[in-house]
PDB file of C-alpha atoms in Angstrom:
ATOM      1  CA  MET W   1      21.306-109.608 -55.011  1.00 35.00           C
ATOM      2  CA  MET W   2      22.078-105.921 -54.569  1.00 34.00           C
ATOM      3  CA  THR W   3      25.094-104.435 -56.312  1.00 39.00           C
ATOM      4  CA  ASP W   4      27.324-101.638 -55.046  1.00 37.00           C
ATOM      5  CA  ASN W   5      25.414 -99.225 -57.292  1.00 38.00           C
ATOM      6  CA  ASP W   6      22.188-100.220 -55.556  1.00 36.00           C
ATOM      7  CA  LEU W   7      23.795 -99.202 -52.259  1.00 35.00           C
ATOM      8  CA  LEU W   8      24.688 -95.728 -53.459  1.00 35.00           C
ATOM      9  CA  SER W   9      22.339 -92.835 -52.913  1.00 33.00           C
ATOM     10  CA  HIS W  10      22.640 -89.942 -55.333  1.00 33.00           C
ATOM     11  CA  ASN W  11      22.110 -86.371 -54.241  1.00 35.00           C
ATOM     12  CA  THR W  12      20.904 -83.606 -56.485  1.00 37.00           C
ATOM     13  CA  ALA W  13      23.697 -81.149 -55.685  1.00 42.00           C
ATOM     14  CA  GLY W  14      26.046 -82.856 -58.145  1.00 45.00           C
ATOM     15  CA  GLU W  15      28.273 -84.237 -55.410  1.00 52.00           C
ATOM     16  CA  ARG W  16      29.731 -87.732 -55.441  1.00 52.00           C
ATOM     17  CA  PRO W  17      27.263 -90.491 -54.561  1.00 58.00           C
ATOM     18  CA  GLN W  18      27.420 -91.650 -50.953  1.00 61.00           C
ATOM     19  CA  PRO W  19      26.477 -95.101 -49.687  1.00 67.00           C
ATOM     20  CA  PRO W  20      23.814 -94.969 -46.978  1.00 79.00           C
ATOM     21  CA  ARG W  21      26.231 -96.800 -44.656  1.00 94.00           C
ATOM     22  CA  ILE W  22      29.782 -98.134 -44.777  1.00 96.00           C
ATOM     23  CA  ILE W  23      30.165-100.972 -42.280  1.00 97.00           C
ATOM     24  CA  LEU W  24      33.617-102.155 -41.205  1.00 97.00           C
ATOM     25  CA  ILE W  25      33.953-105.662 -39.813  1.00 98.00           C
ATOM     26  CA  GLY W  26      36.855-107.864 -38.782  1.00 97.00           C
ATOM     27  CA  TYR W  27      38.626-109.310 -35.790  1.00 94.00           C
ATOM     28  CA  MET W  28      39.654-107.115 -32.867  1.00 89.00           C
ATOM     29  CA  GLY W  29      42.923-105.386 -33.627  1.00 87.00           C
ATOM     30  CA  ALA W  30      42.356-105.250 -37.405  1.00 90.00           C
ATOM     31  CA  GLY W  31      42.073-101.447 -37.340  1.00 89.00           C
ATOM     32  CA  LYS W  32      38.332-100.961 -37.783  1.00 92.00           C
ATOM     33  CA  THR W  33      38.104 -97.953 -35.462  1.00 91.00           C
ATOM     34  CA  THR W  34      41.266 -96.323 -36.814  1.00 89.00           C
ATOM     35  CA  ILE W  35      40.187 -96.822 -40.436  1.00 91.00           C
ATOM     36  CA  GLY W  36      36.653 -95.699 -39.552  1.00 94.00           C
ATOM     37  CA  HIS W  37      37.899 -92.388 -38.147  1.00 94.00           C
ATOM     38  CA  ALA W  38      40.161 -91.806 -41.171  1.00 92.00           C
ATOM     39  CA  LEU W  39      37.373 -92.679 -43.606  1.00 92.00           C
ATOM     40  CA  SER W  40      35.004 -90.358 -41.745  1.00 94.00           C
ATOM     41  CA  LYS W  41      37.465 -87.493 -42.050  1.00 93.00           C
ATOM     42  CA  GLU W  42      38.132 -88.228 -45.723  1.00 91.00           C
ATOM     43  CA  LEU W  43      34.460 -88.555 -46.736  1.00 92.00           C
ATOM     44  CA  GLY W  44      32.879 -86.142 -44.270  1.00 92.00           C
ATOM     45  CA  MET W  45      30.524 -88.852 -43.003  1.00 94.00           C
ATOM     46  CA  PRO W  46      29.756 -89.372 -39.289  1.00 96.00           C
ATOM     47  CA  PHE W  47      31.519 -92.331 -37.668  1.00 97.00           C
ATOM     48  CA  TYR W  48      30.041 -94.672 -35.066  1.00 97.00           C
ATOM     49  CA  ASP W  49      32.090 -97.292 -33.265  1.00 97.00           C
ATOM     50  CA  LEU W  50      29.526 -99.845 -32.079  1.00 97.00           C
ATOM     51  CA  ASP W  51      31.361-100.573 -28.816  1.00 95.00           C
ATOM     52  CA  TRP W  52      31.540 -96.837 -28.049  1.00 96.00           C
ATOM     53  CA  TYR W  53      27.841 -96.478 -28.898  1.00 97.00           C
ATOM     54  CA  ILE W  54      26.978 -99.350 -26.539  1.00 97.00           C
ATOM     55  CA  GLU W  55      29.095 -97.861 -23.752  1.00 96.00           C
ATOM     56  CA  THR W  56      27.480 -94.449 -24.212  1.00 97.00           C
ATOM     57  CA  ARG W  57      23.920 -95.795 -24.237  1.00 96.00           C
ATOM     58  CA  MET W  58      24.448 -98.285 -21.389  1.00 96.00           C
ATOM     59  CA  HIS W  59      26.626 -95.978 -19.241  1.00 97.00           C
ATOM     60  CA  ARG W  60      29.025 -98.900 -18.745  1.00 96.00           C
ATOM     61  CA  SER W  61      32.175-100.140 -20.402  1.00 93.00           C
ATOM     62  CA  VAL W  62      32.069-103.247 -22.572  1.00 90.00           C
ATOM     63  CA  LYS W  63      34.137-104.963 -19.875  1.00 88.00           C
ATOM     64  CA  GLN W  64      31.580-104.036 -17.192  1.00 94.00           C
ATOM     65  CA  ILE W  65      28.739-105.353 -19.351  1.00 95.00           C
ATOM     66  CA  PHE W  66      30.661-108.608 -19.929  1.00 90.00           C
ATOM     67  CA  ASP W  67      31.318-108.888 -16.171  1.00 91.00           C
ATOM     68  CA  GLU W  68      27.679-108.216 -15.253  1.00 95.00           C
ATOM     69  CA  LYS W  69      25.810-110.041 -18.016  1.00 96.00           C
ATOM     70  CA  GLY W  70      28.326-112.464 -19.530  1.00 93.00           C
ATOM     71  CA  GLU W  71      29.040-112.777 -23.228  1.00 90.00           C
ATOM     72  CA  GLU W  72      25.502-113.896 -24.077  1.00 94.00           C
ATOM     73  CA  GLY W  73      23.988-110.874 -22.322  1.00 96.00           C
ATOM     74  CA  PHE W  74      26.451-108.559 -24.032  1.00 96.00           C
ATOM     75  CA  ARG W  75      25.670-110.052 -27.462  1.00 95.00           C
ATOM     76  CA  ARG W  76      21.941-109.390 -26.965  1.00 97.00           C
ATOM     77  CA  ILE W  77      22.629-105.763 -26.064  1.00 98.00           C
ATOM     78  CA  GLU W  78      25.054-105.480 -28.984  1.00 97.00           C
ATOM     79  CA  HIS W  79      22.433-106.873 -31.373  1.00 97.00           C
ATOM     80  CA  ASN W  80      19.830-104.331 -30.233  1.00 97.00           C
ATOM     81  CA  MET W  81      22.268-101.419 -30.424  1.00 97.00           C
ATOM     82  CA  LEU W  82      23.431-102.554 -33.869  1.00 97.00           C
ATOM     83  CA  HIS W  83      19.862-102.238 -35.108  1.00 97.00           C
ATOM     84  CA  GLU W  84      19.704 -98.682 -33.715  1.00 96.00           C
ATOM     85  CA  VAL W  85      22.963 -97.552 -35.335  1.00 96.00           C
ATOM     86  CA  ALA W  86      22.183 -99.295 -38.625  1.00 94.00           C
ATOM     87  CA  GLU W  87      19.125 -97.059 -39.027  1.00 92.00           C
ATOM     88  CA  PHE W  88      21.320 -93.941 -39.276  1.00 95.00           C
ATOM     89  CA  GLU W  89      21.800 -92.753 -42.870  1.00 94.00           C
ATOM     90  CA  GLY W  90      25.097 -91.716 -44.421  1.00 94.00           C
ATOM     91  CA  VAL W  91      27.317 -93.072 -41.647  1.00 97.00           C
ATOM     92  CA  ILE W  92      30.381 -95.230 -41.182  1.00 97.00           C
ATOM     93  CA  ILE W  93      30.023 -97.980 -38.571  1.00 98.00           C
ATOM     94  CA  SER W  94      32.761-100.151 -37.091  1.00 97.00           C
ATOM     95  CA  CYS W  95      31.456-103.310 -35.477  1.00 97.00           C
ATOM     96  CA  GLY W  96      32.942-105.309 -32.642  1.00 93.00           C
ATOM     97  CA  GLY W  97      34.887-108.388 -33.709  1.00 93.00           C
ATOM     98  CA  GLY W  98      32.082-110.753 -32.742  1.00 93.00           C
ATOM     99  CA  THR W  99      29.170-108.662 -34.011  1.00 96.00           C
ATOM    100  CA  PRO W 100      28.815-110.338 -37.439  1.00 97.00           C
ATOM    101  CA  CYS W 101      28.894-113.826 -35.890  1.00 96.00           C
ATOM    102  CA  PHE W 102      25.723-113.717 -33.783  1.00 95.00           C
ATOM    103  CA  PHE W 103      21.967-113.490 -34.469  1.00 93.00           C
ATOM    104  CA  ASP W 104      22.428-113.448 -38.274  1.00 94.00           C
ATOM    105  CA  ASN W 105      23.957-109.984 -37.872  1.00 96.00           C
ATOM    106  CA  ILE W 106      26.152-110.336 -40.969  1.00 97.00           C
ATOM    107  CA  ASP W 107      23.116-110.912 -43.183  1.00 97.00           C
ATOM    108  CA  TYR W 108      21.427-107.881 -41.625  1.00 97.00           C
ATOM    109  CA  LEU W 109      24.565-105.765 -42.097  1.00 97.00           C
ATOM    110  CA  ASN W 110      24.798-106.730 -45.773  1.00 96.00           C
ATOM    111  CA  LEU W 111      21.235-105.487 -46.235  1.00 95.00           C
ATOM    112  CA  GLN W 112      22.005-102.218 -44.468  1.00 95.00           C
ATOM    113  CA  GLY W 113      25.071-101.036 -46.352  1.00 94.00           C
ATOM    114  CA  ALA W 114      28.438-101.689 -47.911  1.00 94.00           C
ATOM    115  CA  THR W 115      30.214-104.173 -45.625  1.00 96.00           C
ATOM    116  CA  VAL W 116      34.018-104.252 -45.691  1.00 96.00           C
ATOM    117  CA  TYR W 117      36.024-107.001 -43.967  1.00 96.00           C
ATOM    118  CA  LEU W 118      39.452-105.782 -42.830  1.00 94.00           C
ATOM    119  CA  LYS W 119      41.309-109.086 -43.060  1.00 94.00           C
ATOM    120  CA  ALA W 120      44.467-109.673 -41.014  1.00 93.00           C
ATOM    121  CA  SER W 121      46.459-112.764 -40.043  1.00 92.00           C
ATOM    122  CA  PRO W 122      46.502-114.031 -36.439  1.00 92.00           C
ATOM    123  CA  GLN W 123      50.145-112.929 -36.125  1.00 88.00           C
ATOM    124  CA  VAL W 124      49.396-109.342 -37.163  1.00 88.00           C
ATOM    125  CA  LEU W 125      46.281-109.230 -34.981  1.00 88.00           C
ATOM    126  CA  CYS W 126      48.240-110.406 -31.917  1.00 85.00           C
ATOM    127  CA  GLN W 127      50.909-107.802 -32.602  1.00 83.00           C
ATOM    128  CA  HIS W 128      48.267-105.052 -32.801  1.00 80.00           C
ATOM    129  CA  LEU W 129      46.447-106.317 -29.706  1.00 80.00           C
ATOM    130  CA  LYS W 130      49.674-106.430 -27.710  1.00 76.00           C
ATOM    131  CA  MET W 131      50.485-102.825 -28.651  1.00 71.00           C
ATOM    132  CA  GLY W 132      46.917-101.544 -28.273  1.00 64.00           C
ATOM    133  CA  ARG W 133      45.497 -99.606 -25.355  1.00 56.00           C
ATOM    134  CA  THR W 134      41.953-100.938 -25.509  1.00 62.00           C
ATOM    135  CA  VAL W 135      40.772-103.373 -22.818  1.00 61.00           C
ATOM    136  CA  ARG W 136      39.657-106.587 -24.538  1.00 69.00           C
ATOM    137  CA  PRO W 137      37.479-108.622 -22.137  1.00 63.00           C
ATOM    138  CA  LEU W 138      37.986-111.874 -24.053  1.00 67.00           C
ATOM    139  CA  LEU W 139      41.789-111.578 -23.725  1.00 70.00           C
ATOM    140  CA  LEU W 140      42.083-110.601 -20.062  1.00 70.00           C
ATOM    141  CA  GLY W 141      44.446-112.804 -18.062  1.00 73.00           C
ATOM    142  CA  LYS W 142      45.873-114.635 -21.081  1.00 76.00           C
ATOM    143  CA  THR W 143      49.614-115.124 -21.605  1.00 79.00           C
ATOM    144  CA  GLN W 144      51.101-114.277 -25.015  1.00 80.00           C
ATOM    145  CA  GLN W 145      50.963-117.941 -26.059  1.00 87.00           C
ATOM    146  CA  GLU W 146      47.373-118.323 -24.829  1.00 87.00           C
ATOM    147  CA  MET W 147      46.407-115.120 -26.639  1.00 84.00           C
ATOM    148  CA  GLU W 148      47.944-116.327 -29.909  1.00 88.00           C
ATOM    149  CA  GLN W 149      46.143-119.665 -29.656  1.00 91.00           C
ATOM    150  CA  PHE W 150      42.858-117.978 -28.705  1.00 89.00           C
ATOM    151  CA  VAL W 151      43.068-115.472 -31.579  1.00 90.00           C
ATOM    152  CA  SER W 152      43.952-118.200 -34.109  1.00 93.00           C
ATOM    153  CA  GLU W 153      41.093-120.455 -33.012  1.00 95.00           C
ATOM    154  CA  GLN W 154      38.542-117.673 -32.763  1.00 93.00           C
ATOM    155  CA  LEU W 155      39.531-116.161 -36.111  1.00 94.00           C
ATOM    156  CA  LEU W 156      39.154-119.586 -37.724  1.00 96.00           C
ATOM    157  CA  ALA W 157      35.630-119.846 -36.277  1.00 96.00           C
ATOM    158  CA  ARG W 158      34.637-116.276 -37.172  1.00 96.00           C
ATOM    159  CA  GLU W 159      36.140-115.950 -40.629  1.00 96.00           C
ATOM    160  CA  PRO W 160      33.236-117.683 -42.432  1.00 97.00           C
ATOM    161  CA  TYR W 161      31.021-114.837 -41.177  1.00 98.00           C
ATOM    162  CA  TYR W 162      33.552-112.142 -42.038  1.00 97.00           C
ATOM    163  CA  LEU W 163      33.960-113.506 -45.567  1.00 97.00           C
ATOM    164  CA  LYS W 164      30.258-112.857 -46.188  1.00 97.00           C
ATOM    165  CA  ALA W 165      31.079-109.128 -46.339  1.00 97.00           C
ATOM    166  CA  ARG W 166      30.576-107.491 -49.720  1.00 95.00           C
ATOM    167  CA  HIS W 167      34.245-106.476 -49.825  1.00 94.00           C
ATOM    168  CA  VAL W 168      37.455-107.889 -48.326  1.00 94.00           C
ATOM    169  CA  ILE W 169      40.627-105.847 -47.865  1.00 92.00           C
ATOM    170  CA  ASN W 170      43.832-107.490 -46.605  1.00 90.00           C
ATOM    171  CA  VAL W 171      45.570-105.160 -44.149  1.00 88.00           C
ATOM    172  CA  ASP W 172      48.483-107.469 -43.228  1.00 84.00           C
ATOM    173  CA  LEU W 173      51.328-106.081 -45.284  1.00 72.00           C
ATOM    174  CA  LEU W 174      51.043-102.395 -44.542  1.00 64.00           C
ATOM    175  CA  ASP W 175      52.650-100.380 -41.777  1.00 64.00           C
ATOM    176  CA  HIS W 176      50.400 -98.191 -39.620  1.00 68.00           C
ATOM    177  CA  TYR W 177      50.436 -94.955 -41.645  1.00 66.00           C
ATOM    178  CA  ASP W 178      50.342 -96.723 -44.991  1.00 72.00           C
ATOM    179  CA  LYS W 179      47.608 -99.073 -43.784  1.00 73.00           C
ATOM    180  CA  ILE W 180      45.323 -96.176 -43.000  1.00 80.00           C
ATOM    181  CA  LYS W 181      46.003 -94.263 -46.211  1.00 81.00           C
ATOM    182  CA  VAL W 182      45.912 -97.290 -48.525  1.00 80.00           C
ATOM    183  CA  THR W 183      42.871 -98.889 -46.870  1.00 82.00           C
ATOM    184  CA  VAL W 184      40.862 -95.653 -47.050  1.00 83.00           C
ATOM    185  CA  GLY W 185      41.834 -95.392 -50.720  1.00 86.00           C
ATOM    186  CA  GLN W 186      40.828 -99.000 -51.390  1.00 82.00           C
ATOM    187  CA  ILE W 187      37.448 -98.524 -49.720  1.00 84.00           C
ATOM    188  CA  LYS W 188      36.795 -95.355 -51.705  1.00 83.00           C
ATOM    189  CA  THR W 189      37.708 -97.154 -54.938  1.00 82.00           C
ATOM    190  CA  LEU W 190      35.592-100.224 -54.140  1.00 81.00           C
ATOM    191  CA  LEU W 191      32.575 -98.050 -53.396  1.00 78.00           C
ATOM    192  CA  GLY W 192      33.124 -95.630 -56.275  1.00 83.00           C
ATOM    193  CA  LEU W 193      33.628 -92.646 -53.969  1.00 78.00           C
TER     194      LEU W 193
END
């Protein structure tokens, strides 16, 4: 099994070692994109949000792809695009909430870089999703109660995949600003950056 030191690439300029890829996973609303942007700024590494990458390459929104191809069709596209992005060196990638749960993607991600699960409770996730501005195809048309039940059930089903990440960081107890600052600090510490 690879260790964190095996994932670090050393440069000859005397700078800090950089992992070839930092991969953020977790349920929708956990803050993967927000943390990814902050980590990118802090470390000077390019950031790729997988959903954004898919939308850019497919010239369609995730919602449009879901509407046209269904979840199974979207997951196939997502899998292919994941393999493209995961070839980029020295990047930070945030995956969609379902990405690790299909096609053995979590095992592939663990081979490609330092995976970090941003763990949050269903209550915190629902709060973030309610306040968020992103369209979430799987939540469209659901009442608050239906959303809470859906998130709880889906998180229960997905968490075994998420827990396969090399690192787990609980983001429940932090407010927005502190969550970003503390989580970036925790990731840097975990990866020796």
